[in-house]
XYZ file of C-alpha atoms in Angstrom:
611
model
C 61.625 92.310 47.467
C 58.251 91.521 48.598
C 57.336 88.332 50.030
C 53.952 86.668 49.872
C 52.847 85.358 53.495
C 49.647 83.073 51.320
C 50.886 80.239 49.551
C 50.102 81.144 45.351
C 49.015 77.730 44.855
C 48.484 78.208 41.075
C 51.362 79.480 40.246
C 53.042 76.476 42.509
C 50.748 73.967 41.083
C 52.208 75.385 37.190
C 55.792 75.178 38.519
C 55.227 71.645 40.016
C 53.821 70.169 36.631
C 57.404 72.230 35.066
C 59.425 70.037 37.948
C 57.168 67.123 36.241
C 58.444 67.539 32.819
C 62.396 68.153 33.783
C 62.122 64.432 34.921
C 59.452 63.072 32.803
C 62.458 63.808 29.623
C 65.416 63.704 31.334
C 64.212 59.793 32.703
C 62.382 59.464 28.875
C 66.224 59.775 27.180
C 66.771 55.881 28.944
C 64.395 54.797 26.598
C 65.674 56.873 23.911
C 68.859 55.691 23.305
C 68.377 51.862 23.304
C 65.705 52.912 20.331
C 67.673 55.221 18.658
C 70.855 52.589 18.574
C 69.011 50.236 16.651
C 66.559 52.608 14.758
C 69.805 54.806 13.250
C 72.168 51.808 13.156
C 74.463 53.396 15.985
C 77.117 52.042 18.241
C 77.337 52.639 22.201
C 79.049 55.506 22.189
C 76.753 56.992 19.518
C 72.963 56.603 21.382
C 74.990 58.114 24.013
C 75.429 61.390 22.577
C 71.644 61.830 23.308
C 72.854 62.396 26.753
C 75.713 63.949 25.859
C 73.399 67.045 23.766
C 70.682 66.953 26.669
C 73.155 67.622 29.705
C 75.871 69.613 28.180
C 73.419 72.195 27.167
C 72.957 72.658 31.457
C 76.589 73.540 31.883
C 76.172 75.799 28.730
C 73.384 77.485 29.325
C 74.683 77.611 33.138
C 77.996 79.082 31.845
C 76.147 81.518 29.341
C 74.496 83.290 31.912
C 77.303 83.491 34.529
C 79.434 85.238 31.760
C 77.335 87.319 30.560
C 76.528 88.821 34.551
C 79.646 88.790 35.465
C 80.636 91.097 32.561
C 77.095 93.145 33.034
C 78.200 93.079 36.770
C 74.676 91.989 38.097
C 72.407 88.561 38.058
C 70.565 88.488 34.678
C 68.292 85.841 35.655
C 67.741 88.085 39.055
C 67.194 91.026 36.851
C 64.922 89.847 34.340
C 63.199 88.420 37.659
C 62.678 84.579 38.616
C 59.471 84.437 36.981
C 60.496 85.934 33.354
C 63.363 83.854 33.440
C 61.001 81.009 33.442
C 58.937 81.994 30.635
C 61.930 82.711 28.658
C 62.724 79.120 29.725
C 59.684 77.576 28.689
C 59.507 79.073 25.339
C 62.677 78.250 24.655
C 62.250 74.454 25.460
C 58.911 74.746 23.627
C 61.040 75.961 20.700
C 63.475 72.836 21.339
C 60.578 70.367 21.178
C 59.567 71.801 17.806
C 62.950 71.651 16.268
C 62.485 67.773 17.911
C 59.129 67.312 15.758
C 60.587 68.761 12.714
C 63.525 66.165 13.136
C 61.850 63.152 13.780
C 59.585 64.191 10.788
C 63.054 64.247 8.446
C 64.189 61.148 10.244
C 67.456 63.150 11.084
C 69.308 61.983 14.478
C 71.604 64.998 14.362
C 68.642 67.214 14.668
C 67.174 65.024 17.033
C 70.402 65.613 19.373
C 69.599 69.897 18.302
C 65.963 69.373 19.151
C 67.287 67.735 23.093
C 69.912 70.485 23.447
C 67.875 73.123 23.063
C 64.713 71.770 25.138
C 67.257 71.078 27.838
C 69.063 74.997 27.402
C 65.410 75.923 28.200
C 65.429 73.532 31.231
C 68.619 75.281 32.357
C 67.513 78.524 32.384
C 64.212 77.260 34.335
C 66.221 75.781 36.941
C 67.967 78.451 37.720
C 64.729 80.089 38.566
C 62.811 77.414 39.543
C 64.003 77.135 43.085
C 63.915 80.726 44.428
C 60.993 81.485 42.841
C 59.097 78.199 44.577
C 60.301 80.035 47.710
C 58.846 83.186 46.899
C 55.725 81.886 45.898
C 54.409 81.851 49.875
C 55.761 82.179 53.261
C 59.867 81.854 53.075
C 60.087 79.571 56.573
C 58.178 76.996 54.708
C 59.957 77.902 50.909
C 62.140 74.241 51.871
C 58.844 72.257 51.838
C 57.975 73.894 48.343
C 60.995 72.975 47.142
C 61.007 69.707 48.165
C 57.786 69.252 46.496
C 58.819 69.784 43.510
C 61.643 67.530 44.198
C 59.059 64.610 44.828
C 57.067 65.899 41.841
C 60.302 65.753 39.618
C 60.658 61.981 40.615
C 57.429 60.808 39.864
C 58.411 62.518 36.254
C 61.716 60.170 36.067
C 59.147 57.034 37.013
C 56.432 57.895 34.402
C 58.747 59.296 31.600
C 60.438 55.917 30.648
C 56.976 54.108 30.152
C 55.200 57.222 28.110
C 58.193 57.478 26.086
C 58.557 53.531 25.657
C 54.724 53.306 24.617
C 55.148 56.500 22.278
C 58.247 54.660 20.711
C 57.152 50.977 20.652
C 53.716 51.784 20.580
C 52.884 48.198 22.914
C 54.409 46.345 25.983
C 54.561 43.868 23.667
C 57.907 42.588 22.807
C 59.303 43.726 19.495
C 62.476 42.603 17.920
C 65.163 45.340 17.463
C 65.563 43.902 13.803
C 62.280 45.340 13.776
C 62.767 48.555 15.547
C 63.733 50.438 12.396
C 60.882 49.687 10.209
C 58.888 51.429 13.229
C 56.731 54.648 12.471
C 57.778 57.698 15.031
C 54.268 59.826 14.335
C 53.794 58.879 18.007
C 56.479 60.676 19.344
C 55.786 63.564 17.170
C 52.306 63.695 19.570
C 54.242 63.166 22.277
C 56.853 66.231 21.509
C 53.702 68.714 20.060
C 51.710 67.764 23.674
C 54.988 68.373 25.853
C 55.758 71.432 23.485
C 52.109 72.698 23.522
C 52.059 72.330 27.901
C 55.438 74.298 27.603
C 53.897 76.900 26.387
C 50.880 77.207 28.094
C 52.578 77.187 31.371
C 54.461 80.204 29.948
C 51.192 82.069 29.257
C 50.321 81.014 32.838
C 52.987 82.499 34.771
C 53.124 85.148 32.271
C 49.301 86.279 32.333
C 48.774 85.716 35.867
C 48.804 88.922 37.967
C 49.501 86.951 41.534
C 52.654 85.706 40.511
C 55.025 87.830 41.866
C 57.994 89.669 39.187
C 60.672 88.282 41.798
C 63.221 91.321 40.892
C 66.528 91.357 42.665
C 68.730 93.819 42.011
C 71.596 93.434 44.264
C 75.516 93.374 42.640
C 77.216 90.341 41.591
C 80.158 88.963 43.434
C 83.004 89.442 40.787
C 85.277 86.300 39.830
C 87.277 87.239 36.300
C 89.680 84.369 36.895
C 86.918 81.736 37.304
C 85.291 83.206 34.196
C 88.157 82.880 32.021
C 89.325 79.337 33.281
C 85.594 77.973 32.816
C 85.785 79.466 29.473
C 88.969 77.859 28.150
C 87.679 74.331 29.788
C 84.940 74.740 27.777
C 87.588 75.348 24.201
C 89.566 72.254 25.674
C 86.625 70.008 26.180
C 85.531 71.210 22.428
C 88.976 70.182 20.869
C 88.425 66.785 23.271
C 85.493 65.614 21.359
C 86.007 67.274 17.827
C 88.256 64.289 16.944
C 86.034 61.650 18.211
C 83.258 62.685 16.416
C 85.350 63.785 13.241
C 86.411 59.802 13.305
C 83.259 58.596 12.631
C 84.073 59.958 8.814
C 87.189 58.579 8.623
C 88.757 56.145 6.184
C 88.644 53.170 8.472
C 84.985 54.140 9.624
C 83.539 54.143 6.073
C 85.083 50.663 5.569
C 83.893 49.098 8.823
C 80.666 50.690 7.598
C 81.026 48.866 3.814
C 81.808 45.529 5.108
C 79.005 45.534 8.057
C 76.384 46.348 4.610
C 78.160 43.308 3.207
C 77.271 41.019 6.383
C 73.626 41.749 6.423
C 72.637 40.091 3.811
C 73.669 37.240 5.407
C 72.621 38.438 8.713
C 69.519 38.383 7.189
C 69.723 35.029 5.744
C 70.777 33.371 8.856
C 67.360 35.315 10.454
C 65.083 33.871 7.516
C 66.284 30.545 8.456
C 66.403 30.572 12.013
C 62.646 31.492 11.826
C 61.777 28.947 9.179
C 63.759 26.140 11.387
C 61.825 27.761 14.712
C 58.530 27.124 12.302
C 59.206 23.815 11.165
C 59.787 22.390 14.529
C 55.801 23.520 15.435
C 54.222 22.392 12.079
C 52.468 18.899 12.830
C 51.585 18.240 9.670
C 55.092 17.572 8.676
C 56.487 13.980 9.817
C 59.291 13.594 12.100
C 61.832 12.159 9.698
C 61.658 14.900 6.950
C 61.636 17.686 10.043
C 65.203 16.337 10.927
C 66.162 16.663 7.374
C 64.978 20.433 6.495
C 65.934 21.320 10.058
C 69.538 19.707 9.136
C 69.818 21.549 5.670
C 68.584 24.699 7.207
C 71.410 24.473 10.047
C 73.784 23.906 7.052
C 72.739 27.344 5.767
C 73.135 29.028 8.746
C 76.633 27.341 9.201
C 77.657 28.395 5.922
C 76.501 32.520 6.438
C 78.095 32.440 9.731
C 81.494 31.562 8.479
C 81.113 34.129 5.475
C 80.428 36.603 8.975
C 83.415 35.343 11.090
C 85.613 36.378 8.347
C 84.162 39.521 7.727
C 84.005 40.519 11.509
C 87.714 39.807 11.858
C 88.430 42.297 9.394
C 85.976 44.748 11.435
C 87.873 44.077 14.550
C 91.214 44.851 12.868
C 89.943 48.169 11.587
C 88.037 49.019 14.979
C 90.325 48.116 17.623
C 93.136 50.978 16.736
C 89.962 53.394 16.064
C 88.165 52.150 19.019
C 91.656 53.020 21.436
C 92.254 56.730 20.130
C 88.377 57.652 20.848
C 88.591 55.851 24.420
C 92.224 58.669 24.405
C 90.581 61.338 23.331
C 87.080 60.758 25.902
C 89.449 60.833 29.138
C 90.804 63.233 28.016
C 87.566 65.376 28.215
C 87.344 63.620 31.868
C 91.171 64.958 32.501
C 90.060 68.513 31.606
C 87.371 69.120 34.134
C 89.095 67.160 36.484
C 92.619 69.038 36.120
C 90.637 72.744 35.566
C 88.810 72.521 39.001
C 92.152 71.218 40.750
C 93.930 74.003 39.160
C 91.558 76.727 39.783
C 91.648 75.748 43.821
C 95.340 75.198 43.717
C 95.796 79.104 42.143
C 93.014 80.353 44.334
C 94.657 79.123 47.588
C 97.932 81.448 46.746
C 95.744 84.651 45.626
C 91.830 84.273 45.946
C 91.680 87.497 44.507
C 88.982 86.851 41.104
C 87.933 83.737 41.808
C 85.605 84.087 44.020
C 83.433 80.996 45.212
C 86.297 78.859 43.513
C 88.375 79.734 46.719
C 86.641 77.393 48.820
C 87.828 74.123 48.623
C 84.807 72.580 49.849
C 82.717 73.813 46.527
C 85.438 72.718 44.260
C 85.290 69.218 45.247
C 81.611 69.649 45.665
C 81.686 70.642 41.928
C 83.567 67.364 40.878
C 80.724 65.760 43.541
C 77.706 66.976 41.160
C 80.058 66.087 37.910
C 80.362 62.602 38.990
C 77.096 62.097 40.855
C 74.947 63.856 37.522
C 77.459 61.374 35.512
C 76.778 58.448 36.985
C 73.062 59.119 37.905
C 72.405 59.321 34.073
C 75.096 57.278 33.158
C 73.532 53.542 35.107
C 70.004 54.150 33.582
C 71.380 54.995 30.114
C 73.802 52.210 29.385
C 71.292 49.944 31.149
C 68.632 48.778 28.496
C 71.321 47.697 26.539
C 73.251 45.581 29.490
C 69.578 43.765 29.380
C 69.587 43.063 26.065
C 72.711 40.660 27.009
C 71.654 36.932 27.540
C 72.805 36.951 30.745
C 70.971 39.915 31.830
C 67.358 38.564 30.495
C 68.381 39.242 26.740
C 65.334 41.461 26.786
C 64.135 43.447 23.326
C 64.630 47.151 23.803
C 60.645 47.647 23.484
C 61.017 45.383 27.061
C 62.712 47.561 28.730
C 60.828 50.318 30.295
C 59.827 48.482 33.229
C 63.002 47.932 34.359
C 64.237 51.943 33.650
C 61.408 52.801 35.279
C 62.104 51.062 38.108
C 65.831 52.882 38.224
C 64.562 56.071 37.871
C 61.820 55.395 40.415
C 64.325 54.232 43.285
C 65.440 58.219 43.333
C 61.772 59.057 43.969
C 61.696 56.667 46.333
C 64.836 58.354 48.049
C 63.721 61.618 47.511
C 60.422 61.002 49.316
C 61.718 59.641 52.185
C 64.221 62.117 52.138
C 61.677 65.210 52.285
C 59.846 63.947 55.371
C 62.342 66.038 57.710
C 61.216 68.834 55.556
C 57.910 68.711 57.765
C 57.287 70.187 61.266
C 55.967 66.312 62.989
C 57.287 64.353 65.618
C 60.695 62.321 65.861
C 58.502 59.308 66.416
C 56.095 60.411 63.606
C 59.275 60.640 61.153
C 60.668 57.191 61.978
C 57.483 55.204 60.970
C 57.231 57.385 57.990
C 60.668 56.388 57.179
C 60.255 52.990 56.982
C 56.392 53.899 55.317
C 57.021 56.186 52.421
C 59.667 54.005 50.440
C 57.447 50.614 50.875
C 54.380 52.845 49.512
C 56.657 54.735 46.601
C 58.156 51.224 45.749
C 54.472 49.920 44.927
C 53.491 52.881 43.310
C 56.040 52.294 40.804
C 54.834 48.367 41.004
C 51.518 49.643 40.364
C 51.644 52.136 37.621
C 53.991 49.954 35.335
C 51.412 47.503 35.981
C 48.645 49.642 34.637
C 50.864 50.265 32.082
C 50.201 46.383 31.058
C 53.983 45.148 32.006
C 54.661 41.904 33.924
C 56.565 43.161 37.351
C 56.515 39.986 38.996
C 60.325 39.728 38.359
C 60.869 43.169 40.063
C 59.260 42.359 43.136
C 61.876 41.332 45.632
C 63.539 44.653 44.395
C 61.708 45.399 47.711
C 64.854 43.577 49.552
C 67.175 46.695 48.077
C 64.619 49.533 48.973
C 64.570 47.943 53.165
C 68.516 48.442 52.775
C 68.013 51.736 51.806
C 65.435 52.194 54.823
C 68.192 50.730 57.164
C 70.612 53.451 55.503
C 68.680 56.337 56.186
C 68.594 55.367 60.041
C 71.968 54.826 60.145
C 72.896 58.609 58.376
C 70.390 60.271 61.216
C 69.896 63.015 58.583
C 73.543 64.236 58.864
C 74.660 65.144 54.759
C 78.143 64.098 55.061
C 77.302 60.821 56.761
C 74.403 60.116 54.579
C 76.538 60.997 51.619
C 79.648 58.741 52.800
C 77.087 56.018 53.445
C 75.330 55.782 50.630
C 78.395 56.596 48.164
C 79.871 52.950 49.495
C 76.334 51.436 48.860
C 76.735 52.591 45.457
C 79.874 50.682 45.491
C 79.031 47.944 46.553
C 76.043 47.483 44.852
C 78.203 48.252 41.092
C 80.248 45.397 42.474
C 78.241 43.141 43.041
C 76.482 43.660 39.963
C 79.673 43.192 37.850
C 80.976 40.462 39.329
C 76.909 38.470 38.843
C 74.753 37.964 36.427
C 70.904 37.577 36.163
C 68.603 39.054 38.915
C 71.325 39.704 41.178
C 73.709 41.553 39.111
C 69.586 43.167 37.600
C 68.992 44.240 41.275
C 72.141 45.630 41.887
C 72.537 47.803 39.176
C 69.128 49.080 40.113
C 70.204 50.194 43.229
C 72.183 52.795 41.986
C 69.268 54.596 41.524
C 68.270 54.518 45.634
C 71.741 55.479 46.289
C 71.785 58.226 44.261
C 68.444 59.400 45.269
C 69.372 61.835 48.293
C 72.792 62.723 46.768
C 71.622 66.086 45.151
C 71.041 67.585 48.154
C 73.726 66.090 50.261
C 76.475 67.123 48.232
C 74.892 70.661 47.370
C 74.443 71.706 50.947
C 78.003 70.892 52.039
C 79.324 72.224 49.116
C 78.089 75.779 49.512
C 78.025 75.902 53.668
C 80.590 79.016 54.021
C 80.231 80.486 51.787
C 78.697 83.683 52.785
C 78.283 86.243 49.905
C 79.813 83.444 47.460
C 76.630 81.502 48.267
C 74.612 82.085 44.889
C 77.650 82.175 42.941
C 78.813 78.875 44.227
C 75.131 77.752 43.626
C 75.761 78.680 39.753
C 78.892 76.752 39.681
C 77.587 73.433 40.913
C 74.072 74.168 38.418
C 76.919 73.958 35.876
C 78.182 70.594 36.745
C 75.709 69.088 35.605
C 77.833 68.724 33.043
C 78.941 65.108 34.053
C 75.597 64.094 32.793
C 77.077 64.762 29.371
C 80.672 63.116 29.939
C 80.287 60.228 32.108
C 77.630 58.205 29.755
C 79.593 58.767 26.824
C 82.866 57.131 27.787
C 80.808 54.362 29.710
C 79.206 53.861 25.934
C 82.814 53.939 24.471
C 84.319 51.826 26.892
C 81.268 49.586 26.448
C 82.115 48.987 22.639
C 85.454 47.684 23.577
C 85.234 46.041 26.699
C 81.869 45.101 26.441
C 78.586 46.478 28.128
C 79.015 44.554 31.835
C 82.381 45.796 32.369
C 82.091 48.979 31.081
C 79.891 49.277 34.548
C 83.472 50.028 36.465
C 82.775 53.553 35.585
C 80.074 53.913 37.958
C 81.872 52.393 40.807
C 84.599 54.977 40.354
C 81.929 57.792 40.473
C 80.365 56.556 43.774
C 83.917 55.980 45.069
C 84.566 59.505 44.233
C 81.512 60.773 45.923
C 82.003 58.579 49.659
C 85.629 60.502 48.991
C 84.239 63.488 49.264
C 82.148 63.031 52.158
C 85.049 61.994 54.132
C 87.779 64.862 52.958
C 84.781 67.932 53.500
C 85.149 67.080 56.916
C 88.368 67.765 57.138
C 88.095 71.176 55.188
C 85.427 72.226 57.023
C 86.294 71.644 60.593
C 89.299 74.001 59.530
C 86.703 76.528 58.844
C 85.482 76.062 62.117
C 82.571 74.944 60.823
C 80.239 72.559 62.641
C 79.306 69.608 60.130
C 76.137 68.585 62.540
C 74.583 71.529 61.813
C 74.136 71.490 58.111
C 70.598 71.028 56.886
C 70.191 69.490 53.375
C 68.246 71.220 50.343
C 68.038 72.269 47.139
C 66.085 69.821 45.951
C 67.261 68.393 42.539
């Protein structure tokens, strides 16, 4: 294969607005699902399934093409060539954002979920791509700086996605009521969809019309592994049969009366509302005297009284139907957690006695490397999803979810702010050079994110000392020296730490905490991915595809957060995340051990792979 000594700059430039978009929706989905909850009339779990369709079609699409090579016996995506693969990927997602339009249009939230799964099966298939080809695309000694790039380019997506998608849903920073949030027209986000849809498809013309963009052909063998194949494949049937009955118990018996006596409440939901406002009005109308406010505030309060005893009643029925319902779903949604978890531990444990078949699986470093991306993807998405409705509590701010954007934003924007600081080593300058940079790059991202949400026209004077988080983070980064399984160790326990503290606070503190889980998973991508695949050898790219397909988590993780939300409530459901990062500083610590048996020297691992 052919390498190009010249950078291509327009074809990079095209496949850096692509890294744009993969953020810009993935980030957008935060947003999303606090709408969608109150627009469809869905519970936790439910809005949660947007995740569930968008990063579930990854380890599908992932899984489609590893099959289908390994039975062809050589790399489709290297065969078709990296930059086919991405057209096909583009028009595929292009396809996925029409089937979007066409749902939103029929007001459907099934197809909704369709039009997500497919954009993001399109997203797959780009990413696969997306990395080799960025090297290919110029000189190879500097295809890490490319990559990293689009890594920075990707995270500026996650920081701008929540706020186009909050102002396409909500249509103003303005507060609106999530009473109100259903009555909303969506002929916004139809423009948004057609214009990301649209730019989808011209960057497929691009790369498609353009004679300097190289084919990127490979047409080397592919490393065989039947038994992986066929163990992937039946995780896949037992994850199916998983969440079959959770979703099937939505229809159920018990579920349709829940649903018939919360249509009974809101009329008196409704009532209490009316009268709340009219008591809120009454207090603010001078022309009424002070004596006969006391007495229509007093008979209004005796309304309210009344419908909210009617409600008690009704809601202890509710909880007696739910609670038995509720418990089975939680069974059934570990049970999906069991199955990856037990497949992977199996698959090493059978490998270890005969490695013959499953290849890259051998290696005990990727396995736990592919529970590594499970939980890190899971918990990345699963913090920024569950959080605009942990604000929406009264102890959190009891924002609106039209207030929220801000504040995902801000999540989403302390991984760019990792992942900048993160790709200065990427550069050929000067230890001394590096260290001011280091402490630089974060203050500057930080008010970059400050300064586009304010442009956006939100108040971020309450975000501010977030600043205080991003110096620990600076202090972090120091302390790791660039070393993956260090950094990884040490910023795994700040993710612990910081999902501590944030359930055992409220307000600001418990705010700022749970935003930090977005700077400590910043430069986790990377740190997990390189010592995942170090010794590989010629199970490099096939160990690659197996951690591309654990992305997976992304889909899992929220879910059962969501679930576990609608019976323990929102705050506590947040112990999920500190088992994740527990998980990950695990990780970091046992890879040592494997790979010093492999006589392996851990110092000498370089991170990549931008994610």
């Amino acid at each position: 294969m052919s390498q190009n000594q010249k950078t291509n700059f327009p074809a990079l430039y095209t496949l850096i607005i692509v890294f744009f978009f993969w953020g810009f929706i993935a980030a957008g989905n935060s947003v999303f699902i606090p709408f969608c909850k109150h627009y469809f009339h869905l519970d936790q779990f439910q809005s949660q399934l947007i995740d569930f369709a968008f990063y579930t079609a990854y380890f599908i699409g992932a899984l489609l093409l590893f099959v289908l090579s390994t039975i062809k016996g050589f790399d489709i995506v290297s065969k078709w060539g990296f930059k086919k693969s991405i057209v096909y990927g583009l028009l595929f997602s292009a396809f996925g954002a029409v089937v979007m339009i066409i749902a939103v249009l029929m007001n459907v939230y099934s197809g909704m979920l369709l039009g997500l799964f497919i954009v993001a099966l399109g997203f797959s298939l780009q990413q696969t791509a997306a990395n080799p080809f960025a090297v290919l695309l110029g000189d190879p000694k500097t295809g890490a700086s490319r990559i990293n790039l689009g890594g920075g380019i990707n995270s500026f997506g996650t920081t701008i996605g929540p706020l186009v998608v909050g102002l396409a849903l909500f249509g103003t920073t303005a507060a609106i009521s999530d009473n109100a949030i259903s009555k909303l027209p969506l002929d916004k986000v139809v423009i948004l969809y057609g214009a990301v849809g649209l730019l989808f498809i011209l960057a497929a013309a691009l790369f498609h019309f353009s004679k300097k963009v190289p084919a990127g052909i490979n047409t080397e063998p592919m490393e065989k592994a039947g038994k992986a194949m066929k163990t992937l494949i039946i995780m896949t049937f037992l994850l199916v049969i998983m969440f079959v009955p959770v979703f099937m118990s939505y229809n159920s018996a018990s579920a349709k009366e829940i649903v018939k006596i919360e249509e009974r409440i809101k009329p008196n939901t409704d009532i209490i509302q009316k009268n709340i406002d009219e008591i809120v009005k009454t207090k603010h109308d001078e022309k009424i005297e002070e004596n006969v406010k006391l007495t229509k505030i007093e008979f209004l309060e005796a309304i309210i009284n009344n419908e909210e005893a009617k409600i008690i009643t009704e809601r202890a029925e509710i909880s007696n139907l739910k609670e038995p319902l509720e418990r089975k779903r939680m069974y059934w949604l570990f049970g999906a957690l069991f199955v990856v978890v037990s497949t992977l531990l199996y698959s090493y444990s059978n490998a270890k006695k005969n490695n013959s078949g499953w290849g890259a699986m051998q290696y005990p470093q990727l396995v736990l490397g592919m529970l590594g991306i499970f939980f890190y993807v899971g918990v990345e998405v699963a913090v920024g999803s569950n959080l605009g409705e942990l604000l929406k509590n009264k102890d959190f701010g009891g924002l609106q979810s039209s207030e929220i954007a801000p504040y995902i934003s801000m999540y989403w924007g302390g991984l760019m702010i990792g992942r900048w600081a993160g790709a200065i080593s990427a550069f050929n300058i000067s230890s001394g050079i590096k260290k001011i940079l280091l402490i630089i790059v974060p203050i500057v991202a930080f008010f970059i994110i400050i300064g586009v949400n304010t442009l956006a026209g939100y108040d971020m004077k309450g975000l501010l000392l977030f600043i205080i988080c991003v110096f620990i983070q600076i202090l972090a980064f120091f302390i790791a020296k660039e070393k993956p399984a260090k950094t990884l160790m040490i910023f795994g326990i700040l993710g612990v730490v910081a999902m501590t503290i944030g359930l055992l606070t409220t307000g600001n503190i418990a705010i700022y905490a749970f935003l930090s889980g977005g700077l400590a998973c910043s430069i986790m991508w990377p740190a997990i991915f390189s010592l995942s695949i170090v010794g590989l050898g010629k199970y490099t790219a096939q160990g690659s595809a197996f951690l591309v397909m654990m992305i997976l988590g992304g889909g899992i993780i929220p879910p059962i957060q969501g679930k576990l939300a609608d019976i323990i409530g929102i705050h506590n459901s947040y112990i999920i995340p500190v088992f994740c990062f527990a998980y990950l500083a695990l990780f970091a610590f046992l890879v040592k051990g494997f790979l010093k048996k492999q006589n392996i020297d851990i110092d000498d691992i370089g991170e990549s792979n931008a994610h």
